[in-house]
XYZ file of C-alpha atoms in Angstrom:
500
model
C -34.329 50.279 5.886
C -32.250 52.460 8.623
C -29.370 54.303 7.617
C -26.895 56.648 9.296
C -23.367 57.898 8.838
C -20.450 56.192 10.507
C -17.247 57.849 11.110
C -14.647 54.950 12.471
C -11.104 54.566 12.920
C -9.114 51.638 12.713
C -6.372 50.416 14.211
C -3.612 47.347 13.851
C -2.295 46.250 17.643
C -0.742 43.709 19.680
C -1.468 41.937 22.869
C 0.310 45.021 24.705
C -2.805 47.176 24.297
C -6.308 47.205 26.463
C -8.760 49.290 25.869
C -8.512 49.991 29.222
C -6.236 52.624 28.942
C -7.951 54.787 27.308
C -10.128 55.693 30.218
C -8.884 58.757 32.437
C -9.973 61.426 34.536
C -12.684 62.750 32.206
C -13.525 59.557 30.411
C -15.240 56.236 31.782
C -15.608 53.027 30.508
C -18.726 51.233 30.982
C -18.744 47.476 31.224
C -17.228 45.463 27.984
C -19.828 43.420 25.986
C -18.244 40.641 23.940
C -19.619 38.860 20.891
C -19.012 36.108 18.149
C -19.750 37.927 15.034
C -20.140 35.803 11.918
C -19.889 37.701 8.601
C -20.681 36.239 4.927
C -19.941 39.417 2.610
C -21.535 39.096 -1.191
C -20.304 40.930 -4.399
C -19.790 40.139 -8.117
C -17.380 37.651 -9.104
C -15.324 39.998 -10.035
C -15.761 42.248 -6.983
C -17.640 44.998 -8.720
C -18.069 46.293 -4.700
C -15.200 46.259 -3.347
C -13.605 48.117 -6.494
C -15.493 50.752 -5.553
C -15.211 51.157 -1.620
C -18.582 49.564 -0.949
C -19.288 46.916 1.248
C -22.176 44.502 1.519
C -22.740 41.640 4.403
C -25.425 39.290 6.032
C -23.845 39.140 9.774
C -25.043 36.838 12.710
C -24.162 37.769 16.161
C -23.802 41.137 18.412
C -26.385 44.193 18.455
C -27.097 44.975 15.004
C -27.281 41.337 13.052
C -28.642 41.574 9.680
C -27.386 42.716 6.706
C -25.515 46.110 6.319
C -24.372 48.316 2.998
C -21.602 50.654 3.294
C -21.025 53.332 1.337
C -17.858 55.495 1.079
C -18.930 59.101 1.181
C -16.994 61.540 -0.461
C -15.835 63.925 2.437
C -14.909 61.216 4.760
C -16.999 58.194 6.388
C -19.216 56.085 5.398
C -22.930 55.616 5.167
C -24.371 52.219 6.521
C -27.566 51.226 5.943
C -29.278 48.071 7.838
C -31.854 45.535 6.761
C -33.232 42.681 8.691
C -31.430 39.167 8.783
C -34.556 37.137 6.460
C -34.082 33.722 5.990
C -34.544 31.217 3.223
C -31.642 30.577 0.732
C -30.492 34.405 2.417
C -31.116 36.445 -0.794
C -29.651 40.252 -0.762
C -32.855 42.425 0.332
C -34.568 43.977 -2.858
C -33.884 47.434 -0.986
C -30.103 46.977 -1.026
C -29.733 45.099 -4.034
C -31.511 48.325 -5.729
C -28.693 50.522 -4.086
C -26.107 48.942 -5.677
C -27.448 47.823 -8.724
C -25.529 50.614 -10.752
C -22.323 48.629 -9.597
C -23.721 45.608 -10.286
C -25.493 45.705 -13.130
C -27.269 42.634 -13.641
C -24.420 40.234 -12.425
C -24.633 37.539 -10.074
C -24.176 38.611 -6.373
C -22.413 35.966 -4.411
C -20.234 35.174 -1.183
C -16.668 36.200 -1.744
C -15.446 36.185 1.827
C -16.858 35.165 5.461
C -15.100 36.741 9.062
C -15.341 35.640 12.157
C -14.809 38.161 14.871
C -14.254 37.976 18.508
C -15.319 41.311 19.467
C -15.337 42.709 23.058
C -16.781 46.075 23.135
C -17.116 49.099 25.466
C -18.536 52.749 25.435
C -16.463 55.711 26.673
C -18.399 58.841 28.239
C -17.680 61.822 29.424
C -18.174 63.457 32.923
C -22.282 64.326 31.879
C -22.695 60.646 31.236
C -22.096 61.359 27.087
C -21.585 58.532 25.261
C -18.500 59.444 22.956
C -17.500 56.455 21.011
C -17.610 52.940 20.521
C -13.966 50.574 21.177
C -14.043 47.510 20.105
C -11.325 45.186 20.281
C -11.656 42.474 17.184
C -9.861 39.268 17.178
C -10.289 38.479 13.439
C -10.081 35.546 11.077
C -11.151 35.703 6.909
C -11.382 33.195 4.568
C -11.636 34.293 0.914
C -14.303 31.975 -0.960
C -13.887 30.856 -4.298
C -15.563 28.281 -6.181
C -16.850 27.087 -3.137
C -13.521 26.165 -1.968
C -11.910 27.636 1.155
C -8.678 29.111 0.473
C -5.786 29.586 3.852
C -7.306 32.140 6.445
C -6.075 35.140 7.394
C -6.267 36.326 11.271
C -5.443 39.500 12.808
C -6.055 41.735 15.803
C -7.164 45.698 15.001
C -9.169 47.988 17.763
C -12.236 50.220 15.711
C -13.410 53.296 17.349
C -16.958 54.577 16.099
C -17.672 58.386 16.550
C -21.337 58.259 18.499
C -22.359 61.762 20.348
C -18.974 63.031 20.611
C -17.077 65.827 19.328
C -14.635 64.786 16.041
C -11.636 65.533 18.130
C -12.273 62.446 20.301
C -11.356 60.418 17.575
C -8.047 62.411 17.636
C -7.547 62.138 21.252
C -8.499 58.739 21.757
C -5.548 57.960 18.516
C -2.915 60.074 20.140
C -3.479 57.230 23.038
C -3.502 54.390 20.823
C -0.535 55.029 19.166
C 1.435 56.292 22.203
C 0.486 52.588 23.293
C 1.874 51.024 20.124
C -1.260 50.839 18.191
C -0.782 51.125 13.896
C -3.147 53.336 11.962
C -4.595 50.321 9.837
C -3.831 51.150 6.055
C -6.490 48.757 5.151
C -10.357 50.451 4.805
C -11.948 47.571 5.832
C -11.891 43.703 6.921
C -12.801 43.037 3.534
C -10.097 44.374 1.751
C -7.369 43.070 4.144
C -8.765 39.314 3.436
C -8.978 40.746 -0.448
C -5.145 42.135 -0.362
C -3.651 42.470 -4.113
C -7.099 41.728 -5.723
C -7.906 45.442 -4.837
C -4.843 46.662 -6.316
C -5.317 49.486 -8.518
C -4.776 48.767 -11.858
C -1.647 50.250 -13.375
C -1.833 53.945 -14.761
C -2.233 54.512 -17.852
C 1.226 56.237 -18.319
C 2.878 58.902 -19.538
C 1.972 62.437 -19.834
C 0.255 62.838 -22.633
C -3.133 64.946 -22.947
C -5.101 61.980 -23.913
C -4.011 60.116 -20.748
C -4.748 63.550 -18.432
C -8.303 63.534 -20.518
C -9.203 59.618 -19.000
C -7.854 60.562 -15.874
C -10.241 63.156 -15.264
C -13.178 61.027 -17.211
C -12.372 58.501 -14.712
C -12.700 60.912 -11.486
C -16.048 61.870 -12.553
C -17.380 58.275 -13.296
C -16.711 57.570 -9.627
C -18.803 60.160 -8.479
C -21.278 59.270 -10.594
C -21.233 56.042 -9.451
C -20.625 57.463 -5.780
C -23.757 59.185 -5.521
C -25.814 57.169 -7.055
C -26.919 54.818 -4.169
C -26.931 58.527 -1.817
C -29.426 60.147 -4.352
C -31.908 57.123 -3.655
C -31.765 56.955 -0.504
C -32.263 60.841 -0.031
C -35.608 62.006 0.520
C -34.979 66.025 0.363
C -32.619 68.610 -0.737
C -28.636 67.286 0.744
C -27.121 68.173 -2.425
C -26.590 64.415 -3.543
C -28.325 64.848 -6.847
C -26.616 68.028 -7.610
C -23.284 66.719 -7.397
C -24.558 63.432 -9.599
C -25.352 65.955 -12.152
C -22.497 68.229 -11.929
C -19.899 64.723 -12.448
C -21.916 64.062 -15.605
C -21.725 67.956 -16.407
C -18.103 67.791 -15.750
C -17.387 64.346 -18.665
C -19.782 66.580 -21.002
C -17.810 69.333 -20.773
C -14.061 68.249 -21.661
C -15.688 65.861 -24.761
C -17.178 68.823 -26.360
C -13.357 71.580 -24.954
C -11.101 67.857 -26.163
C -12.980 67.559 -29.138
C -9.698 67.786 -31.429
C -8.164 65.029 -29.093
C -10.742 62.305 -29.735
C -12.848 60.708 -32.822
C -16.222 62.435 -33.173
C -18.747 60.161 -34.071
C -17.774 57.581 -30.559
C -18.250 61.750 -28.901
C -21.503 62.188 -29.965
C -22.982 58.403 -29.202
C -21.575 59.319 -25.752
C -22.474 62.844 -25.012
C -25.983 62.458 -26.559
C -26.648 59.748 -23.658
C -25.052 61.793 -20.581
C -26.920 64.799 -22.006
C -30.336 62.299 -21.165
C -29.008 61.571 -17.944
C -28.020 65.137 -16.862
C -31.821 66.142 -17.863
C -32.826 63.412 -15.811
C -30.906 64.954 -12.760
C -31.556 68.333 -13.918
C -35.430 68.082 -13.338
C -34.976 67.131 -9.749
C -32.390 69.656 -9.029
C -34.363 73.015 -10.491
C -37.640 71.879 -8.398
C -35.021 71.592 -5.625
C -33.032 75.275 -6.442
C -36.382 77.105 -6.674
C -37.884 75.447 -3.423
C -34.278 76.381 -1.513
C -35.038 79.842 -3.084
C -38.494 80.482 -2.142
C -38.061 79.262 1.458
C -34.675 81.219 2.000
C -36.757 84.396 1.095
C -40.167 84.131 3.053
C -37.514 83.332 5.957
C -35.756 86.281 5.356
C -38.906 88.275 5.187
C -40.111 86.148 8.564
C -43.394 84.937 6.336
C -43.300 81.622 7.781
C -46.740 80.796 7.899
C -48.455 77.939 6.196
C -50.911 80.597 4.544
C -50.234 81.456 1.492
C -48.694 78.745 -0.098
C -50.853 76.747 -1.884
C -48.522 77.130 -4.770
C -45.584 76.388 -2.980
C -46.949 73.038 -1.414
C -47.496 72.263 -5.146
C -44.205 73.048 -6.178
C -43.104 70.702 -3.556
C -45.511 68.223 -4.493
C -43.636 68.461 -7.837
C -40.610 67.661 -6.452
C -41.418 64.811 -4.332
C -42.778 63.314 -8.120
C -39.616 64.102 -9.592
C -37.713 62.382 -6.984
C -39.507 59.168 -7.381
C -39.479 59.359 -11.326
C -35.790 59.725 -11.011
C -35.279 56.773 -8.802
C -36.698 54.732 -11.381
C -34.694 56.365 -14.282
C -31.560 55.088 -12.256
C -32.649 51.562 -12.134
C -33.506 51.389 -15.559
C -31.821 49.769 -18.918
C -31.108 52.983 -20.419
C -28.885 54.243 -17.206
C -26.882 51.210 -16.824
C -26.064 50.951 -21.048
C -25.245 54.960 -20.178
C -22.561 53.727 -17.691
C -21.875 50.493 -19.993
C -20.622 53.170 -22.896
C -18.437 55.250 -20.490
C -16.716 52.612 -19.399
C -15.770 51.332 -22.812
C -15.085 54.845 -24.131
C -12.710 55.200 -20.874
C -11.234 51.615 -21.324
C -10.278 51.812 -25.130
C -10.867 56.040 -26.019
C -11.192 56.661 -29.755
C -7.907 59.136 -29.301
C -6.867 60.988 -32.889
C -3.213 61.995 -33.193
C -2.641 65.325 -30.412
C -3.926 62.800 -27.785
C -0.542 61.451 -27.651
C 1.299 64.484 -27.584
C 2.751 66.331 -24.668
C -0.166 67.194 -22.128
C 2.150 70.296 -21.423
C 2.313 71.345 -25.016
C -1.571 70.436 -25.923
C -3.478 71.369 -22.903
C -2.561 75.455 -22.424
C -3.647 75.977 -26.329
C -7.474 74.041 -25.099
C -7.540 76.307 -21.888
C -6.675 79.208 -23.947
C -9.791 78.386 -26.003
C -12.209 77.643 -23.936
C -11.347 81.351 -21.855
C -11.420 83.134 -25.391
C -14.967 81.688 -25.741
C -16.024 82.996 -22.223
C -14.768 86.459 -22.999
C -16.320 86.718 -26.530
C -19.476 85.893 -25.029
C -19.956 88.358 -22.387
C -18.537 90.806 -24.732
C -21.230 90.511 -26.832
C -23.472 90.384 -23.624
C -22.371 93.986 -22.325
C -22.667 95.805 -26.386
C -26.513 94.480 -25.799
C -29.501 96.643 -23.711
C -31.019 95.195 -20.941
C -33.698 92.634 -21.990
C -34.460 88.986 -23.333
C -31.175 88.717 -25.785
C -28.780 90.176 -23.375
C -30.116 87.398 -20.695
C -29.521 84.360 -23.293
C -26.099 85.618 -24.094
C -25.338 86.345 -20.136
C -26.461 82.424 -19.745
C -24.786 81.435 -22.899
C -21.337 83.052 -20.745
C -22.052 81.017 -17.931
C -21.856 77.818 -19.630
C -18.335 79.172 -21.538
C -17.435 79.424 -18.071
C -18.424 75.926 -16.776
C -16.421 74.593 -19.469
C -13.654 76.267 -19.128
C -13.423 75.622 -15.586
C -13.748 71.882 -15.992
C -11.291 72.058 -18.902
C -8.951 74.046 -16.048
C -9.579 70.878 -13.606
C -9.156 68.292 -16.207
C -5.622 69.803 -16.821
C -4.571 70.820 -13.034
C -2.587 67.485 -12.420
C -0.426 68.151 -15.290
C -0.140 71.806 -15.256
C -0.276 72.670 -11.730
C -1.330 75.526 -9.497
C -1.639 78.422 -12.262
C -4.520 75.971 -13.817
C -6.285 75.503 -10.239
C -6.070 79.033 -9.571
C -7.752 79.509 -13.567
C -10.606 76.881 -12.498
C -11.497 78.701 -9.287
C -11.557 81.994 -11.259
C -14.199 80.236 -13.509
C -15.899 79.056 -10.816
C -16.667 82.342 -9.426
C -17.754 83.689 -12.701
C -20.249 80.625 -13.207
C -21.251 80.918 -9.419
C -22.499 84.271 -10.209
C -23.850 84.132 -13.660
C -25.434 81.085 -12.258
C -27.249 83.335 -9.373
C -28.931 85.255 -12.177
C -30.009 82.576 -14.184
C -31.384 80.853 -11.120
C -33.169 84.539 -10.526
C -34.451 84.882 -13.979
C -35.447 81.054 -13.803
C -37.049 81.622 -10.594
C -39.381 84.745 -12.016
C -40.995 82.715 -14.995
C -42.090 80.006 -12.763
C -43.629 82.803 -10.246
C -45.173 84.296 -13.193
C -46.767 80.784 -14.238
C -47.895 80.156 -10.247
C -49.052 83.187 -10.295
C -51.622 83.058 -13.621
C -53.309 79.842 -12.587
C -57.226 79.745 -12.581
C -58.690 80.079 -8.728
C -55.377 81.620 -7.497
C -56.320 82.810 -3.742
C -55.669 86.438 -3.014
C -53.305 85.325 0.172
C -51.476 83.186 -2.331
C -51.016 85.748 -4.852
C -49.609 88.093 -1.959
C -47.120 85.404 -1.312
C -46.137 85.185 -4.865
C -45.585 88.739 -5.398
C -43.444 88.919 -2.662
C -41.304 86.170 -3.969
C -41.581 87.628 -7.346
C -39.896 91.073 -6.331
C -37.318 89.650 -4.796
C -36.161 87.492 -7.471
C -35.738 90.648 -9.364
C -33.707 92.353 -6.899
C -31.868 89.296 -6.876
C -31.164 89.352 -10.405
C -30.148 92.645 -10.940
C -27.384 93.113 -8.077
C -25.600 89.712 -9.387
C -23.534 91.073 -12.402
C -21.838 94.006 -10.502
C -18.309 92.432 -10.133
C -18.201 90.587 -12.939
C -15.205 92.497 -14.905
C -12.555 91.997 -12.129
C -12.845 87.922 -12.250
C -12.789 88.323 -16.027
C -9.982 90.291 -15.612
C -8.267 87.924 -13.191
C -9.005 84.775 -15.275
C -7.638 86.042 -18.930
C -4.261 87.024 -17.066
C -4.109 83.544 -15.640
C -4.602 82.094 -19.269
C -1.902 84.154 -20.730
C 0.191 82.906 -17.872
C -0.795 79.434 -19.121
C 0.080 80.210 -22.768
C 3.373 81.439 -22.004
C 4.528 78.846 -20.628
């Protein structure tokens, strides 16, 4: 399967505009291509897919027929990912079917809508012959399937502009013309969703402010980028930070159960938390190979020891991590996983709230932020009365996780009590980022230490080792140096919280 990123805009116009005019003296136009594009898009009855920003089609006609997955990516875009047309009774490739499956979940896939597009479509490049982005011009008409009956279509005319070699401020320029010509940014993401219309309406909130209902909120966030990056972490074959951020989302719902525990009914807690604690090991195993492979590379680089000699141990380590990868592709397509996502969306759907849920999130939430900070600075407290050595490590680590929680309590709470609370979680942040570094260090030495005791070590491995190993120490010991002024910062945040 083929798979890149596509950045597109979209655009709603009349029969005033030609993509014609967006040529000038530094842009061409090369001749238009025009196709009949035929477009059967599948999803659950219940449009599982579309819920969730993700598209899937088999499409006839133009360049690229066959059947394409899109996938909203968090910082903007979308990644596509192609398979060939088949043929038969047209069944969704096992490859893509895999990709969503999370969404899915064992449901029937079926045809929810078809389009048929008139598209006529033309490259612009610059003065070196650059191609800089695709126009195309669609004349569109979709028909929303159901029960095998056809219901009234609806047509429209939009222009799409695809980023290709260009610079991201073509897209800019090229909209600046579009709507000086008339052109509408759409305000739909997709054909899909305009045939769709009000069946993609978000559900209603949940209302009011109360804690419990700022608690779900949050919950809710982080199932989406769990869900989000679920497809990305299969299809990645290396270290682009998809499977950390899988983990940290689950991280993130572990945390504010255990800092909410007075809000909610313990037993439904520790059914849930027992399960995402699984899944984050699951994660977690892929991400340390990946943090101590980052680690080891960043500091032969630094110390220009590039060469392939030497690292027998390394290749193994990476070895390791290739195995992890593919273990953890099949953890996310098994029966465990989806009953993991199963429970989280019943405990979000119907949460086993106690009594403060339903109080004021501005008179519950400062008291649980409070909390969670005390916990951070009675930790490292204890951490700084204690000599240098094993103990003082585990309580140093045992800080960093007091601050993890208390910066994801400090999210969880920022769309109810504002800026002081963002400014709290960032605080945290920097306090985990850096405890984290010396874990990571620490982390980083025992495995060194392992590498390096293996029977038949070579001596230009153990060189290589060695080198690695007194770095990681160096590392370690210049982390904790500005610890106290973030502490500092963050506790006068909190009592800015508390007095509210």
């Amino acid at each position: 399967m083929a798979n890149h990123v596509e950045i597109e805009r979209k655009y709603d116009v009349d029969g005033a505009i030609a993509i014609e005019d967006l040529a000038g003296p530094d842009v061409t136009l090369d001749e238009p291509h025009t196709w009949r594009l035929v477009a059967d898009y599948v999803d659950t009855p219940d449009l599982a897919l579309a819920r969730h920003g993700v598209t899937l089609r088999r499409r006839e006609g133009g360049q690229d027929a066959g059947w394409h997955l899109k996938l909203p990516l968090v910082k903007g875009g979308r990644r596509e990912v192609h398979a060939p047309l088949g043929a038969g009774a047209r069944p969704v490739p096992a490859g893509l079917a895999s990709l969503v499956a999370a969404f899915v979940r064992g449901r029937e896939l079926v045809p929810v809508v078809t389009l048929e597009t008139d598209r006529t479509a033309r490259t612009l490049h610059d003065r070196d012959g650059v191609a800089l982005a695709e126009v195309s011009d669609d004349v569109v008409e979709g028909r929303r399937l159901t029960g095998g009956l056809d219901r009234r279509p609806v047509s429209w005319r939009e222009i799409e502009v695809e980023l290709l070699d260009g610079p991201a401020d073509v897209l800019d320029a090229l909209e600046e013309k579009l709507c000086e010509a008339g052109a509408v940014t759409s305000t739909s993401p997709s054909k899909l969703a305009r045939v769709l219309g009000d069946e993609l309406a978000p559900a209603s909130g949940r209302g009011g402010r109360s804690a419990g209902a700022a608690l779900m909120a949050y919950m809710e966030r982080q199932r989406g980028q769990v869900l989000a990056y679920d497809p990305l972490v299969q299809l990645a074959d290396h270290d682009d930070d998809t499977v950390h951020k899988m983990r940290v989302a689950v991280r993130r719902i572990r945390s504010v159960l255990r800092t909410h525990a007075r809000l909610l009914d313990g037993e439904r807690v520790a059914e849930l938390e027992a399960e995402l604690k699984w899944l984050a090991g699951e994660l977690g195993t892929v991400r340390d190979l990946e943090v101590l492979t980052a680690r080891f590379d960043r500091h032969l680089a630094e110390r220009r020891m590039e060469s392939r000699a030497g690292r027998e141990s390394l290749d193994r380590l990476a070895a390791e991590e290739r195995e992890a990868r593919r273990a953890l592709k099949h953890t996310l397509r098994s029966p465990r996983y989806f009953a993991v996502l199963a429970a989280l969306d019943d405990f979000i759907a119907d949460p086993p709230f106690r009594g403060r849920a339903h109080r004021k999130a501005t008179r519950v939430l400062p008291g649980l932020l409070a909390g969670s900070w005390r916990k951070v600075q009675s930790r490292y407290g204890r951490a700084e009365r204690l000599p240098e050595g094993a103990e003082r490590d585990r309580m140093l680590h045992s800080t960093r996780k007091a601050a993890k929680r208390a910066r994801y309590t400090a999210e969880a709470a920022a769309d109810i009590l504002g800026k002081p609370a963002t400014k709290l979680a960032k605080q945290a942040e920097k306090l985990q980022e850096t405890l984290g570094s010396r874990q990571d260090a620490l982390v980083a030495q025992d495995w060194l230490i392992r590498l390096g005791t293996r029977p038949g070590l070579s001596a230009e491995d153990a060189f290589t080792l060695g080198i690695l190993l007194d770095a990681e120490r160096e590392e370690a010991t210049e982390t904790t140096h500005d610890l106290a002024p973030v502490l500092d910062k963050a506790t006068k945040r909190v009592r800015t919280l508390e007095n509210r």
